[in-house]
PDB file of C-alpha atoms in Angstrom:
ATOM      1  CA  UNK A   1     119.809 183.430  97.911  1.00 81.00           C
ATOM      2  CA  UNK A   2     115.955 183.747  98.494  1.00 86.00           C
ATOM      3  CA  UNK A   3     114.184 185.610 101.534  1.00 85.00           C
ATOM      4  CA  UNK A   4     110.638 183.511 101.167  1.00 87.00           C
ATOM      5  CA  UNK A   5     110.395 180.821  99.274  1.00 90.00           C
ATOM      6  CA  UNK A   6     106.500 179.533  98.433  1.00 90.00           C
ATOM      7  CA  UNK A   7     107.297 175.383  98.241  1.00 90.00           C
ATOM      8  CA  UNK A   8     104.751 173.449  96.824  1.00 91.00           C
ATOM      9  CA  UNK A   9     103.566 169.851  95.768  1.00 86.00           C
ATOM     10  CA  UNK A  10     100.914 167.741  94.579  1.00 86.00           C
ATOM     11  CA  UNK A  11      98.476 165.051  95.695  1.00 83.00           C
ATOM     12  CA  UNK A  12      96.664 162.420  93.736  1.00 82.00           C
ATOM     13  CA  UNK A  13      93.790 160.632  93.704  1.00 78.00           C
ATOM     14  CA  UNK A  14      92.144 157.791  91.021  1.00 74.00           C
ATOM     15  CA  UNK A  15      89.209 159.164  89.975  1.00 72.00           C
ATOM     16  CA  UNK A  16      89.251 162.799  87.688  1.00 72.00           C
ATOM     17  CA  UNK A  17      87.243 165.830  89.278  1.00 69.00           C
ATOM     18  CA  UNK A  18      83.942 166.614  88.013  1.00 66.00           C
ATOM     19  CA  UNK A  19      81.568 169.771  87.909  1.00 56.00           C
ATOM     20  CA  UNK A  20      80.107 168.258  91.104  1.00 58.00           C
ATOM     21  CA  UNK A  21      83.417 168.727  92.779  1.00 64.00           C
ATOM     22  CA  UNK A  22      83.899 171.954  91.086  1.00 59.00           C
ATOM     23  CA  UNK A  23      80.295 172.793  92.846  1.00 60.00           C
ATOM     24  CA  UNK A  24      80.919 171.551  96.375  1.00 59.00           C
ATOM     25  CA  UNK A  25      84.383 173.069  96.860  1.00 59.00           C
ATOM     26  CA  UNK A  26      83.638 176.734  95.321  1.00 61.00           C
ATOM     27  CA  UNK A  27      81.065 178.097  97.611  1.00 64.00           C
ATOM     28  CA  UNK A  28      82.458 181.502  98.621  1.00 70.00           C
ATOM     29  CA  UNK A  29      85.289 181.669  96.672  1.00 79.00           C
ATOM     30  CA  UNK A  30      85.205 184.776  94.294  1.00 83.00           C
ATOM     31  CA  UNK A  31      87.879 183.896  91.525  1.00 90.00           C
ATOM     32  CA  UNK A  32      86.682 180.167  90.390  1.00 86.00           C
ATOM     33  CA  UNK A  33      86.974 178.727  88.049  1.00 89.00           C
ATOM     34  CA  UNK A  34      85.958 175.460  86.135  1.00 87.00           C
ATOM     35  CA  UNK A  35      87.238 174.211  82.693  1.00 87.00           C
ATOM     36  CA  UNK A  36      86.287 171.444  80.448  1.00 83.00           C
ATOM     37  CA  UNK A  37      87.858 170.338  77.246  1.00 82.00           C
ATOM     38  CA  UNK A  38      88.554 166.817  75.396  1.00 82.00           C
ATOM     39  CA  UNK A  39      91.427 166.633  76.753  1.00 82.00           C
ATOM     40  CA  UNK A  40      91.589 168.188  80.469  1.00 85.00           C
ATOM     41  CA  UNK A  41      89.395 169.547  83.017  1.00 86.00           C
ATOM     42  CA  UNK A  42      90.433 171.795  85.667  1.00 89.00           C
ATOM     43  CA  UNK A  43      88.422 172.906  88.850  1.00 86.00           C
ATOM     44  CA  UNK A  44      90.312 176.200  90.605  1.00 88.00           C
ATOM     45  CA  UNK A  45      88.099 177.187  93.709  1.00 85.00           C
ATOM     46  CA  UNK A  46      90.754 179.752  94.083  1.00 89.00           C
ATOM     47  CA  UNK A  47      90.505 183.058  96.361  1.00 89.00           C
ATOM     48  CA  UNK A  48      92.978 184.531  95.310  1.00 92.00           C
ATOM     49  CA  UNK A  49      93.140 187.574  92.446  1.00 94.00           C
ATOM     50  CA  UNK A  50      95.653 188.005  90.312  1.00 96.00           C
ATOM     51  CA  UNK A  51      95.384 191.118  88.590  1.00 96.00           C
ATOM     52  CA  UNK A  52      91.965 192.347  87.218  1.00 95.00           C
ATOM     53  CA  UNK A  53      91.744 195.195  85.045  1.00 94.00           C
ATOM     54  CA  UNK A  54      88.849 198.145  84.395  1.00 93.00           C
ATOM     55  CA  UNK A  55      89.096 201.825  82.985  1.00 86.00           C
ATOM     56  CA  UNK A  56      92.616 202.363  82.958  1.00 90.00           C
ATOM     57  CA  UNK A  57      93.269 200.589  86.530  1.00 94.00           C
ATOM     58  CA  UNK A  58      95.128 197.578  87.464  1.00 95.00           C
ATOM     59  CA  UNK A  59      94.704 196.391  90.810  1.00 93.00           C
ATOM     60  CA  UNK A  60      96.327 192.948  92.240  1.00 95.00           C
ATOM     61  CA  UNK A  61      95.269 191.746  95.431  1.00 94.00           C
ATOM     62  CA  UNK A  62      98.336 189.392  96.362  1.00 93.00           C
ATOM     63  CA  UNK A  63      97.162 186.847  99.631  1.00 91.00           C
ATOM     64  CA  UNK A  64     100.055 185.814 102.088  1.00 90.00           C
ATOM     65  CA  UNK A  65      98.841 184.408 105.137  1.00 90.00           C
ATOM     66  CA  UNK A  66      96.272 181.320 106.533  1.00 89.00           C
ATOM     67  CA  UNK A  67      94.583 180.034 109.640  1.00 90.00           C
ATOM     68  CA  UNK A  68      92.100 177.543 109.862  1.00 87.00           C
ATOM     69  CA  UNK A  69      88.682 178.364 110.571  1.00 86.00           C
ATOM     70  CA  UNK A  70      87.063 176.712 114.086  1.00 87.00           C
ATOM     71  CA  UNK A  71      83.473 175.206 114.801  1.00 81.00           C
ATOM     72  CA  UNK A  72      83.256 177.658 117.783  1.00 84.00           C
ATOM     73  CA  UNK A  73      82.143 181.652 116.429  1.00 83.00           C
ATOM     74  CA  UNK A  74      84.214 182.790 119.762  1.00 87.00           C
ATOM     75  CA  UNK A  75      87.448 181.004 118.558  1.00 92.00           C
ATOM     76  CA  UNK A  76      86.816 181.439 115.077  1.00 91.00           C
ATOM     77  CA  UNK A  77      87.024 185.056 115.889  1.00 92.00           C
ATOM     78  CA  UNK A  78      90.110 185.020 117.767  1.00 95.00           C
ATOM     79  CA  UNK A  79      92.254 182.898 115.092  1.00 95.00           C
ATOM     80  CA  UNK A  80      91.092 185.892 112.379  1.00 95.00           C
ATOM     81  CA  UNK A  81      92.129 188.103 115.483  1.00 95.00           C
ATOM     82  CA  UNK A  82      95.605 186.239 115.777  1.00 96.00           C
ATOM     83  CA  UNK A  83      95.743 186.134 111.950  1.00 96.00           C
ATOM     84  CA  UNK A  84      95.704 190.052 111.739  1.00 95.00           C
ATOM     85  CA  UNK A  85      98.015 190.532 114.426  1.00 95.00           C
ATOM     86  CA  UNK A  86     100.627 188.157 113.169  1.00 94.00           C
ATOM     87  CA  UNK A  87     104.252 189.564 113.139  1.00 92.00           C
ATOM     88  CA  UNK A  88     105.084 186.744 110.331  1.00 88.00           C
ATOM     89  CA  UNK A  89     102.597 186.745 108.271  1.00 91.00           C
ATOM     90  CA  UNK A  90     102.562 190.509 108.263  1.00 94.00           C
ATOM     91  CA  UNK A  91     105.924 190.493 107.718  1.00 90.00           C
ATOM     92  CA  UNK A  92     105.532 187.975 104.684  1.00 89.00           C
ATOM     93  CA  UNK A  93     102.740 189.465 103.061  1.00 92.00           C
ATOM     94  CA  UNK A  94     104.469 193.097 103.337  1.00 92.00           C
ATOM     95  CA  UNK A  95     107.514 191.095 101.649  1.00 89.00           C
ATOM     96  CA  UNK A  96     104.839 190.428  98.127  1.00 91.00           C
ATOM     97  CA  UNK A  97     103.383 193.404  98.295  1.00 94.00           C
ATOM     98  CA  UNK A  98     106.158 195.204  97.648  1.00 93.00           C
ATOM     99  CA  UNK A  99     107.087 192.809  95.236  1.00 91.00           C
ATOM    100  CA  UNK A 100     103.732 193.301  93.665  1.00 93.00           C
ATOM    101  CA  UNK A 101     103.699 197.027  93.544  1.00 92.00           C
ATOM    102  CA  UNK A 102     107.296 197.377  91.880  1.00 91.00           C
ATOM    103  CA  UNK A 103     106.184 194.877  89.255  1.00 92.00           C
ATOM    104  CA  UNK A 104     102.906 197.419  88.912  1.00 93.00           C
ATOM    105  CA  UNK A 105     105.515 200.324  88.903  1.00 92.00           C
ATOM    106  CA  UNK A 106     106.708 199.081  85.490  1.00 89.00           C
ATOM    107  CA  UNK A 107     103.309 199.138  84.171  1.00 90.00           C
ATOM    108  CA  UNK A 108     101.982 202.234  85.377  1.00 90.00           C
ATOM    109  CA  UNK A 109     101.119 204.880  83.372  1.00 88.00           C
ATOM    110  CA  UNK A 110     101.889 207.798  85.736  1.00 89.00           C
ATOM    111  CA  UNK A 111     104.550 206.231  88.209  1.00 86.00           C
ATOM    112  CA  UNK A 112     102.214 206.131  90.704  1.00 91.00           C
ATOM    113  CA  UNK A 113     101.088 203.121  92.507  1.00 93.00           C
ATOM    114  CA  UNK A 114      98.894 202.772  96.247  1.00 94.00           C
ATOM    115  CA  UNK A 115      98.349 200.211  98.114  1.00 94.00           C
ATOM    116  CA  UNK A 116      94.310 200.559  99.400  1.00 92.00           C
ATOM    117  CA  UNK A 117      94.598 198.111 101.504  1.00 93.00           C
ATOM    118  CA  UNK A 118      96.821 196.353 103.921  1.00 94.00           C
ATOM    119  CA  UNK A 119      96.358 193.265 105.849  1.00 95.00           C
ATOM    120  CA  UNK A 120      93.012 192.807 105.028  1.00 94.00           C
ATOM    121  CA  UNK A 121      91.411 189.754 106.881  1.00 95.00           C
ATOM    122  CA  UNK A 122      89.307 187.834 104.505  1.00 93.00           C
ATOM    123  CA  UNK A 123      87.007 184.694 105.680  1.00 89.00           C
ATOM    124  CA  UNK A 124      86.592 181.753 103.184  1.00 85.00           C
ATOM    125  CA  UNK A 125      84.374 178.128 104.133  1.00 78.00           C
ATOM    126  CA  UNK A 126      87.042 176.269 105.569  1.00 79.00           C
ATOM    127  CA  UNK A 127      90.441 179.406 106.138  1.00 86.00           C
ATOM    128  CA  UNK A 128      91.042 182.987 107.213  1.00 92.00           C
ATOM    129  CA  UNK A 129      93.278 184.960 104.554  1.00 94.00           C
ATOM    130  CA  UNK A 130      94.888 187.834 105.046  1.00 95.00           C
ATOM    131  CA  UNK A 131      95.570 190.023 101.784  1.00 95.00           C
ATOM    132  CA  UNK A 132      96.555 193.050 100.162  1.00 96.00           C
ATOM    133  CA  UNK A 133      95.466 195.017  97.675  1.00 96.00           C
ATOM    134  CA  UNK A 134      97.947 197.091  94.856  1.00 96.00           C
ATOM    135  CA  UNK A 135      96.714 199.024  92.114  1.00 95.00           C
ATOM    136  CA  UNK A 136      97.802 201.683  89.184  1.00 95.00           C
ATOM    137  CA  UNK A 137      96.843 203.601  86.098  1.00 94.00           C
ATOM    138  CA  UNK A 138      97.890 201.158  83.315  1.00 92.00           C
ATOM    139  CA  UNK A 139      97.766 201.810  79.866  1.00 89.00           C
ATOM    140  CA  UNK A 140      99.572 198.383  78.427  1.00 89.00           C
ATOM    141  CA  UNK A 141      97.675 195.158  77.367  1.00 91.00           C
ATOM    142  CA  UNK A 142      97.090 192.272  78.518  1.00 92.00           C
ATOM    143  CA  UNK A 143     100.204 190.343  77.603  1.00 93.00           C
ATOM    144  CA  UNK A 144     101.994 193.378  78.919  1.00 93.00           C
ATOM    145  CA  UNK A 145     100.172 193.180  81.961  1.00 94.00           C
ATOM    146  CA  UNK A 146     100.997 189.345  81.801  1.00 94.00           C
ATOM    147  CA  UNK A 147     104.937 189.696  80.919  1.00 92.00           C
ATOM    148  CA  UNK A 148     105.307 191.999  84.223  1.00 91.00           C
ATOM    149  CA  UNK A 149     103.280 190.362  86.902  1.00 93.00           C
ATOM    150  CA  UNK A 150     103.479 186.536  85.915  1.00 94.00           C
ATOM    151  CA  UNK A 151     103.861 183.921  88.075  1.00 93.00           C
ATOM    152  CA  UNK A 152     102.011 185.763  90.873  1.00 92.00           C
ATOM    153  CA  UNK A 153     104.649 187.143  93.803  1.00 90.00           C
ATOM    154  CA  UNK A 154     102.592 184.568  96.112  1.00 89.00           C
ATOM    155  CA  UNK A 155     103.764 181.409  94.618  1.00 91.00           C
ATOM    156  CA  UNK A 156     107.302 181.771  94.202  1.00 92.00           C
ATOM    157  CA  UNK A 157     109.024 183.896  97.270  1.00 88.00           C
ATOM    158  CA  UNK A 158     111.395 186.801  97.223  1.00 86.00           C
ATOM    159  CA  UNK A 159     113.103 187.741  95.190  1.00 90.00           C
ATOM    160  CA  UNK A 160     111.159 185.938  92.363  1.00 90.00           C
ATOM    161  CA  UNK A 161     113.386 185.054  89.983  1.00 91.00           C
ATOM    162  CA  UNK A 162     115.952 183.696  92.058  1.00 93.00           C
ATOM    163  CA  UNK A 163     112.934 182.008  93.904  1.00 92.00           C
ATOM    164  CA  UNK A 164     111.566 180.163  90.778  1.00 93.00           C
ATOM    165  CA  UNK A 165     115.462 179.391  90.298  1.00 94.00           C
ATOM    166  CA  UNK A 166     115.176 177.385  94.131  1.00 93.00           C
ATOM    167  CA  UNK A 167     111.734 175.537  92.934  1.00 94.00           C
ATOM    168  CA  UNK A 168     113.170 174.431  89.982  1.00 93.00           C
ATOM    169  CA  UNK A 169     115.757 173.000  91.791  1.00 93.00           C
ATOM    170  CA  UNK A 170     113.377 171.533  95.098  1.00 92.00           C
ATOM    171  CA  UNK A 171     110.599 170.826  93.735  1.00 91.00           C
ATOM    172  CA  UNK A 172     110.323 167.174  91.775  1.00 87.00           C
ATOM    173  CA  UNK A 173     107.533 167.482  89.384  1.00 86.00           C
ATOM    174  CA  UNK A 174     106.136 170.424  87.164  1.00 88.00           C
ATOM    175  CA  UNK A 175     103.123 172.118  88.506  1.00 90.00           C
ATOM    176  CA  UNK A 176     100.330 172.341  85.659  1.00 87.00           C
ATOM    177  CA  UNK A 177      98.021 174.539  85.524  1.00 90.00           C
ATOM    178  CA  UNK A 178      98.887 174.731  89.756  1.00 92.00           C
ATOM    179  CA  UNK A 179      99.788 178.219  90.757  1.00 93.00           C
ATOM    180  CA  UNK A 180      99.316 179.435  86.828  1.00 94.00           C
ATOM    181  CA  UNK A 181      96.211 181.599  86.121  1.00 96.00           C
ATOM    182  CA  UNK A 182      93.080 181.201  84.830  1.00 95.00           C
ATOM    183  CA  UNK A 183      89.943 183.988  84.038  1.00 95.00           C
ATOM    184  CA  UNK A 184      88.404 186.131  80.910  1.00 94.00           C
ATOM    185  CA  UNK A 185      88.810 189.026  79.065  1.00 95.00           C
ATOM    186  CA  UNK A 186      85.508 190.635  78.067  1.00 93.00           C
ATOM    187  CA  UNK A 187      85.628 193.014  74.599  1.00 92.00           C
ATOM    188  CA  UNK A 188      85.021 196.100  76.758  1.00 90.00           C
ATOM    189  CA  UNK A 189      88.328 195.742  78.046  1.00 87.00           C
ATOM    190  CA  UNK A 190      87.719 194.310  81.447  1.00 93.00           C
ATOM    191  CA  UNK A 191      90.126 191.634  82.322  1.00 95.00           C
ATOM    192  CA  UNK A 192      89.995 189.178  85.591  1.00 96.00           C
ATOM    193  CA  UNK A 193      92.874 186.634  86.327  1.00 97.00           C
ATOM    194  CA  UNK A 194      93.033 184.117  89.236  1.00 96.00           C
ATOM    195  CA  UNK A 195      95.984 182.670  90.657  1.00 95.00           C
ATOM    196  CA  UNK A 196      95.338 179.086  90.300  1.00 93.00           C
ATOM    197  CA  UNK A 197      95.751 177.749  94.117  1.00 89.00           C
ATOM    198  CA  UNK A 198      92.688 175.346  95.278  1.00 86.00           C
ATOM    199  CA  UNK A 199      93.076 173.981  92.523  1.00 88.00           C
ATOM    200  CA  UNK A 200      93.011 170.343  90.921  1.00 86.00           C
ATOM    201  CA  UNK A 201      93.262 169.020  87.480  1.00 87.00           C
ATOM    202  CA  UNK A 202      92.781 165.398  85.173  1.00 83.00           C
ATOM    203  CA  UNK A 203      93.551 164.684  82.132  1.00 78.00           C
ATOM    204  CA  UNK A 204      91.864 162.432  79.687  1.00 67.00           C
ATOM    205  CA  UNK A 205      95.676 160.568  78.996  1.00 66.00           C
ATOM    206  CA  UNK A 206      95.882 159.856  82.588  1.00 65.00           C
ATOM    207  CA  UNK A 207      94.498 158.526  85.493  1.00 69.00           C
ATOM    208  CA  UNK A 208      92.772 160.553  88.149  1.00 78.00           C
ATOM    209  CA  UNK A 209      93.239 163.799  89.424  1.00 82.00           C
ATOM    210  CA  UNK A 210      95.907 166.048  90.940  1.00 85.00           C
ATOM    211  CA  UNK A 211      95.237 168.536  93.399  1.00 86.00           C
ATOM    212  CA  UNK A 212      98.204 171.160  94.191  1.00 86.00           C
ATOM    213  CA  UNK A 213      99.155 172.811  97.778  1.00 88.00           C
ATOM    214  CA  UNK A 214     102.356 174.305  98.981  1.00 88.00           C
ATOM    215  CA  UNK A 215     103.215 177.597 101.578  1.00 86.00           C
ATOM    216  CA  UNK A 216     105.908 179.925 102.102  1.00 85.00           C
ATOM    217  CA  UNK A 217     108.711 179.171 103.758  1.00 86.00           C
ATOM    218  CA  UNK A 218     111.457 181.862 105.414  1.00 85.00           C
ATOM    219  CA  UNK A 219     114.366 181.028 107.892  1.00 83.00           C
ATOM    220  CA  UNK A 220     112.687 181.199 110.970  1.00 83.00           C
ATOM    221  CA  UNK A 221     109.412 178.751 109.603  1.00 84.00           C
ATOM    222  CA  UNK A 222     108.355 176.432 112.011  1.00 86.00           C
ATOM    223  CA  UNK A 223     108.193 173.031 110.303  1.00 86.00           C
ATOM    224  CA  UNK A 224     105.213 171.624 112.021  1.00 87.00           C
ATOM    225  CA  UNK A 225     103.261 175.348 111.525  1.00 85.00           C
ATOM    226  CA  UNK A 226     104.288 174.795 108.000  1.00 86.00           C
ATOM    227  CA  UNK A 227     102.442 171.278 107.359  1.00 88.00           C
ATOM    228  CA  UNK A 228      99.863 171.973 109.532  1.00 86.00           C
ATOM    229  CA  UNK A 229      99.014 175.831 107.041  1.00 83.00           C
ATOM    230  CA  UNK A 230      99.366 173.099 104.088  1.00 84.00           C
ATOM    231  CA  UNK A 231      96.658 170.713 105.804  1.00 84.00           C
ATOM    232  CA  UNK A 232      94.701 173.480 106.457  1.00 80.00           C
ATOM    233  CA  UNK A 233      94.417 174.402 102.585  1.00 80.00           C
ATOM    234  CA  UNK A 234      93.738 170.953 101.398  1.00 80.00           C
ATOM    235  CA  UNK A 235      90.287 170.869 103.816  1.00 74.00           C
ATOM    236  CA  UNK A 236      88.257 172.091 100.644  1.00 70.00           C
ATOM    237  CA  UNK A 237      88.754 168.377  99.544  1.00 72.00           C
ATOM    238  CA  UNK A 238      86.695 167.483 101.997  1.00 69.00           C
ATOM    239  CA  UNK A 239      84.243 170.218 102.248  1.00 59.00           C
ATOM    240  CA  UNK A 240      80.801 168.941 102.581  1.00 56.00           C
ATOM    241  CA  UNK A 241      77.605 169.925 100.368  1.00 53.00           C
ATOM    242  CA  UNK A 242      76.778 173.350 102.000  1.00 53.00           C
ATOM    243  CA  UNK A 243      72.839 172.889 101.205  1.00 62.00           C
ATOM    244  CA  UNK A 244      71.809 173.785 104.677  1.00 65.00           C
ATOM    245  CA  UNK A 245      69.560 176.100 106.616  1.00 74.00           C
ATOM    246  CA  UNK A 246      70.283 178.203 109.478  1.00 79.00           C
ATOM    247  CA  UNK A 247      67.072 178.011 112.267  1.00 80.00           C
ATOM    248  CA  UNK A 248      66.789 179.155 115.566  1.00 81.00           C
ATOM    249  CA  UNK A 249      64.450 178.026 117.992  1.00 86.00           C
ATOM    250  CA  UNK A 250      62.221 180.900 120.652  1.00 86.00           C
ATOM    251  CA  UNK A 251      60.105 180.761 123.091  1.00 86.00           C
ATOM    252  CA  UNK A 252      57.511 183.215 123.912  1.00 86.00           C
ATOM    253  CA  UNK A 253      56.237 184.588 127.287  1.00 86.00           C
ATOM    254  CA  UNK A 254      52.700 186.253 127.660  1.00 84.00           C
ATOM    255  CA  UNK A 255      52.944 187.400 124.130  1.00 84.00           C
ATOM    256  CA  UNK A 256      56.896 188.072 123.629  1.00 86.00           C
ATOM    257  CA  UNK A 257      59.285 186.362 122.961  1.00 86.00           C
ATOM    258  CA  UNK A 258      61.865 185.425 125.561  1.00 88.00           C
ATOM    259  CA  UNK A 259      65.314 186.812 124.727  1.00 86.00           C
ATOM    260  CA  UNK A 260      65.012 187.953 121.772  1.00 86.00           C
ATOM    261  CA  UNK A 261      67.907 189.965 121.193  1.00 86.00           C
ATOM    262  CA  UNK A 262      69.819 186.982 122.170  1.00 86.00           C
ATOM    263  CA  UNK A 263      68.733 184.761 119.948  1.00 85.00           C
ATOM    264  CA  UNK A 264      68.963 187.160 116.941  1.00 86.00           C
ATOM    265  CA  UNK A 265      72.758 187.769 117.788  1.00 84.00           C
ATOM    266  CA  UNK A 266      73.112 184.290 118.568  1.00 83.00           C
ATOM    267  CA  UNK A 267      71.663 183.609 114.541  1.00 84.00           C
ATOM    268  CA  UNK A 268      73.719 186.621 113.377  1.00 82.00           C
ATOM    269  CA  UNK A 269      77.002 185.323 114.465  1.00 78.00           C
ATOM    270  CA  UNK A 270      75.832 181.810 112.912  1.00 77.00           C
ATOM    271  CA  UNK A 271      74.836 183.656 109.895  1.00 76.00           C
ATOM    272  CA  UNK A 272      78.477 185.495 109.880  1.00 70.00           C
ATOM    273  CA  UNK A 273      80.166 182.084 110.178  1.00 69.00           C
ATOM    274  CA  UNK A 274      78.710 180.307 107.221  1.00 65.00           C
ATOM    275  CA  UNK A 275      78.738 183.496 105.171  1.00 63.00           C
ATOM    276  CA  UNK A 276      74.838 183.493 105.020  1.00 67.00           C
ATOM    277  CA  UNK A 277      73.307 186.871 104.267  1.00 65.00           C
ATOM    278  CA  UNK A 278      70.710 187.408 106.380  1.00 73.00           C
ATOM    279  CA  UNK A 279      68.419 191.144 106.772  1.00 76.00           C
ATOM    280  CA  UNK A 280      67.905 191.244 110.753  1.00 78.00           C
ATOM    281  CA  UNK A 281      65.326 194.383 110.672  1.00 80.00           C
ATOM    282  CA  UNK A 282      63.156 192.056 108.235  1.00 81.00           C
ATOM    283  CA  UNK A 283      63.660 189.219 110.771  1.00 85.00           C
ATOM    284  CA  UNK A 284      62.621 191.575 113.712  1.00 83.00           C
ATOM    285  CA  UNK A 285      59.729 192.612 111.270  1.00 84.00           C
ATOM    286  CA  UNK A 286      58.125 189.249 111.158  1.00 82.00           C
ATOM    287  CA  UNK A 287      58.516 188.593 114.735  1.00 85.00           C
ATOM    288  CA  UNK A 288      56.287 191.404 115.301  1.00 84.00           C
ATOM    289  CA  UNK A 289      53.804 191.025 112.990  1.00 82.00           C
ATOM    290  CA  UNK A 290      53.792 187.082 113.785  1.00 81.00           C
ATOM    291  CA  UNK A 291      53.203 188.051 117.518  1.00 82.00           C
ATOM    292  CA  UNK A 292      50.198 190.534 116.772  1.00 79.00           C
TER     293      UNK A 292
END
């Protein structure tokens, strides 16, 4: 019936999400997203792009495939490693990209559609995702664009419509705004689209919040791997406030400093982990001058 099917539910909790929230989990997280009406309010720190669209181009970057980020930079690095060099989650994000770039084919404006990237390893505060990217010359608007894409290959499995057939059937309450999309359209044209994942959601009629996760499943998923991935993506509820410095402490030797060039990799690779942006030659310029 299905080949991948992306299973999904919901947690609760009493009180409603807040801009605060929407603050704390979003750091790093380049498709966000926070909305607040009279009725609702809805914080997506999703990483995830659904389409976007920009002189004539469509481009979709579908994601398929988690690990968990580590404390340790050295085993960090070897779960993005294992993460690239996955045979399943190669396998299932090759299974909705093609997806993706056949529902692009319908679109495309000169039959032609490339996939720039493949298995791209992206790093996010508290995951490693790996994703793809698919774009095409488009001439169609927006609820074109809308009527061949939507829902997003990524949330529903293979082949889509029997798969949204299967969650109608498995799962036992709607999703909201979950796994929808959310983003702007500018008057120049530009157009930028999340798919909703990370993402929770109160309304004003009830009480507290809901907070959506799922994964997909195929017939050889390990059941444990499978809660565990869904554990994983549900750390951003308890991400802590990132308002932190990075410092590193030298010593210095008849008028140099001991090790240096260990303790600037030793900050870089801190630096890489926590996604701080840090200019080493400027570093290695005050050293100098602060030594003088």
């Amino acid at each position: 019936e299905v080949y991948q099917i992306n299973l999904t539910s919901r947690m609760t909790a009493a009180s409603d999400i807040s801009l605060s929230d929407f603050v704390r989990w979003s750091q790093d997280m380049p498709h966000a997203v926070f909305m607040s009406g009279p009725d609702t309010t809805i914080c997506s720190a999703s990483p995830e792009m659904f389409f976007e669209r920009d002189g004539g181009f469509v481009w979709s970057k579908p994601m398929k495939g988690t690990v968990g980020r580590q404390p340790d930079a050295t085993a960090d690095d070897a779960n993005a490693q294992w993460l690239q060099s996955s045979v399943k989650n190669r396998a299932e994000n090759v299974m909705i990209t093609d997806m993706v770039r056949n529902d692009l084919a319908r679109l495309s404006s000169t039959g032609k559609v490339s996939v720039d990237e493949l298995f791209g390893i992206e790093r996010y505060p508290s995951v490693w995702q790996m994703t793809s990217t698919v774009k095409t010359a488009v001439e169609a608007s927006i609820a074109d664009i809308f009527s061949a894409l939507f829902p997003a290959a990524s949330i529903t499995g293979a082949p889509k419509h029997a798969a949204v057939d299967v969650i109608d059937r498995l799962e036992d309450s709607p999703r909201g705004i979950y796994t929808g999309a959310l983003g702007l359209i500018r008057p120049n044209g530009f157009a930028s689209f999340n798919v909703a994942i990370r993402t929770a959601w109160s309304a004003s009629r009830a009480h507290g919040s809901q907070f959506g996760v799922g994964g997909g499943i195929v017939w050889d998923s390990d059941p444990s791997e499978e809660f565990e991935e869904v554990q994983t993506k549900a750390r951003i509820l308890k991400q802590p406030d990132p308002e932190f410095h990075l410092f590193e402490t030298m010593g210095i030797s008849d008028g140099q400093i001991v090790r240096k060039n260990h303790h600037l990799k030793r900050l870089e690779r801190s630096a890489r982990y926590w996604s701080f942006c840090i200019n080493t030659e400027a570093i290695e310029s005050y050293l100098t001058e602060l030594l003088r």
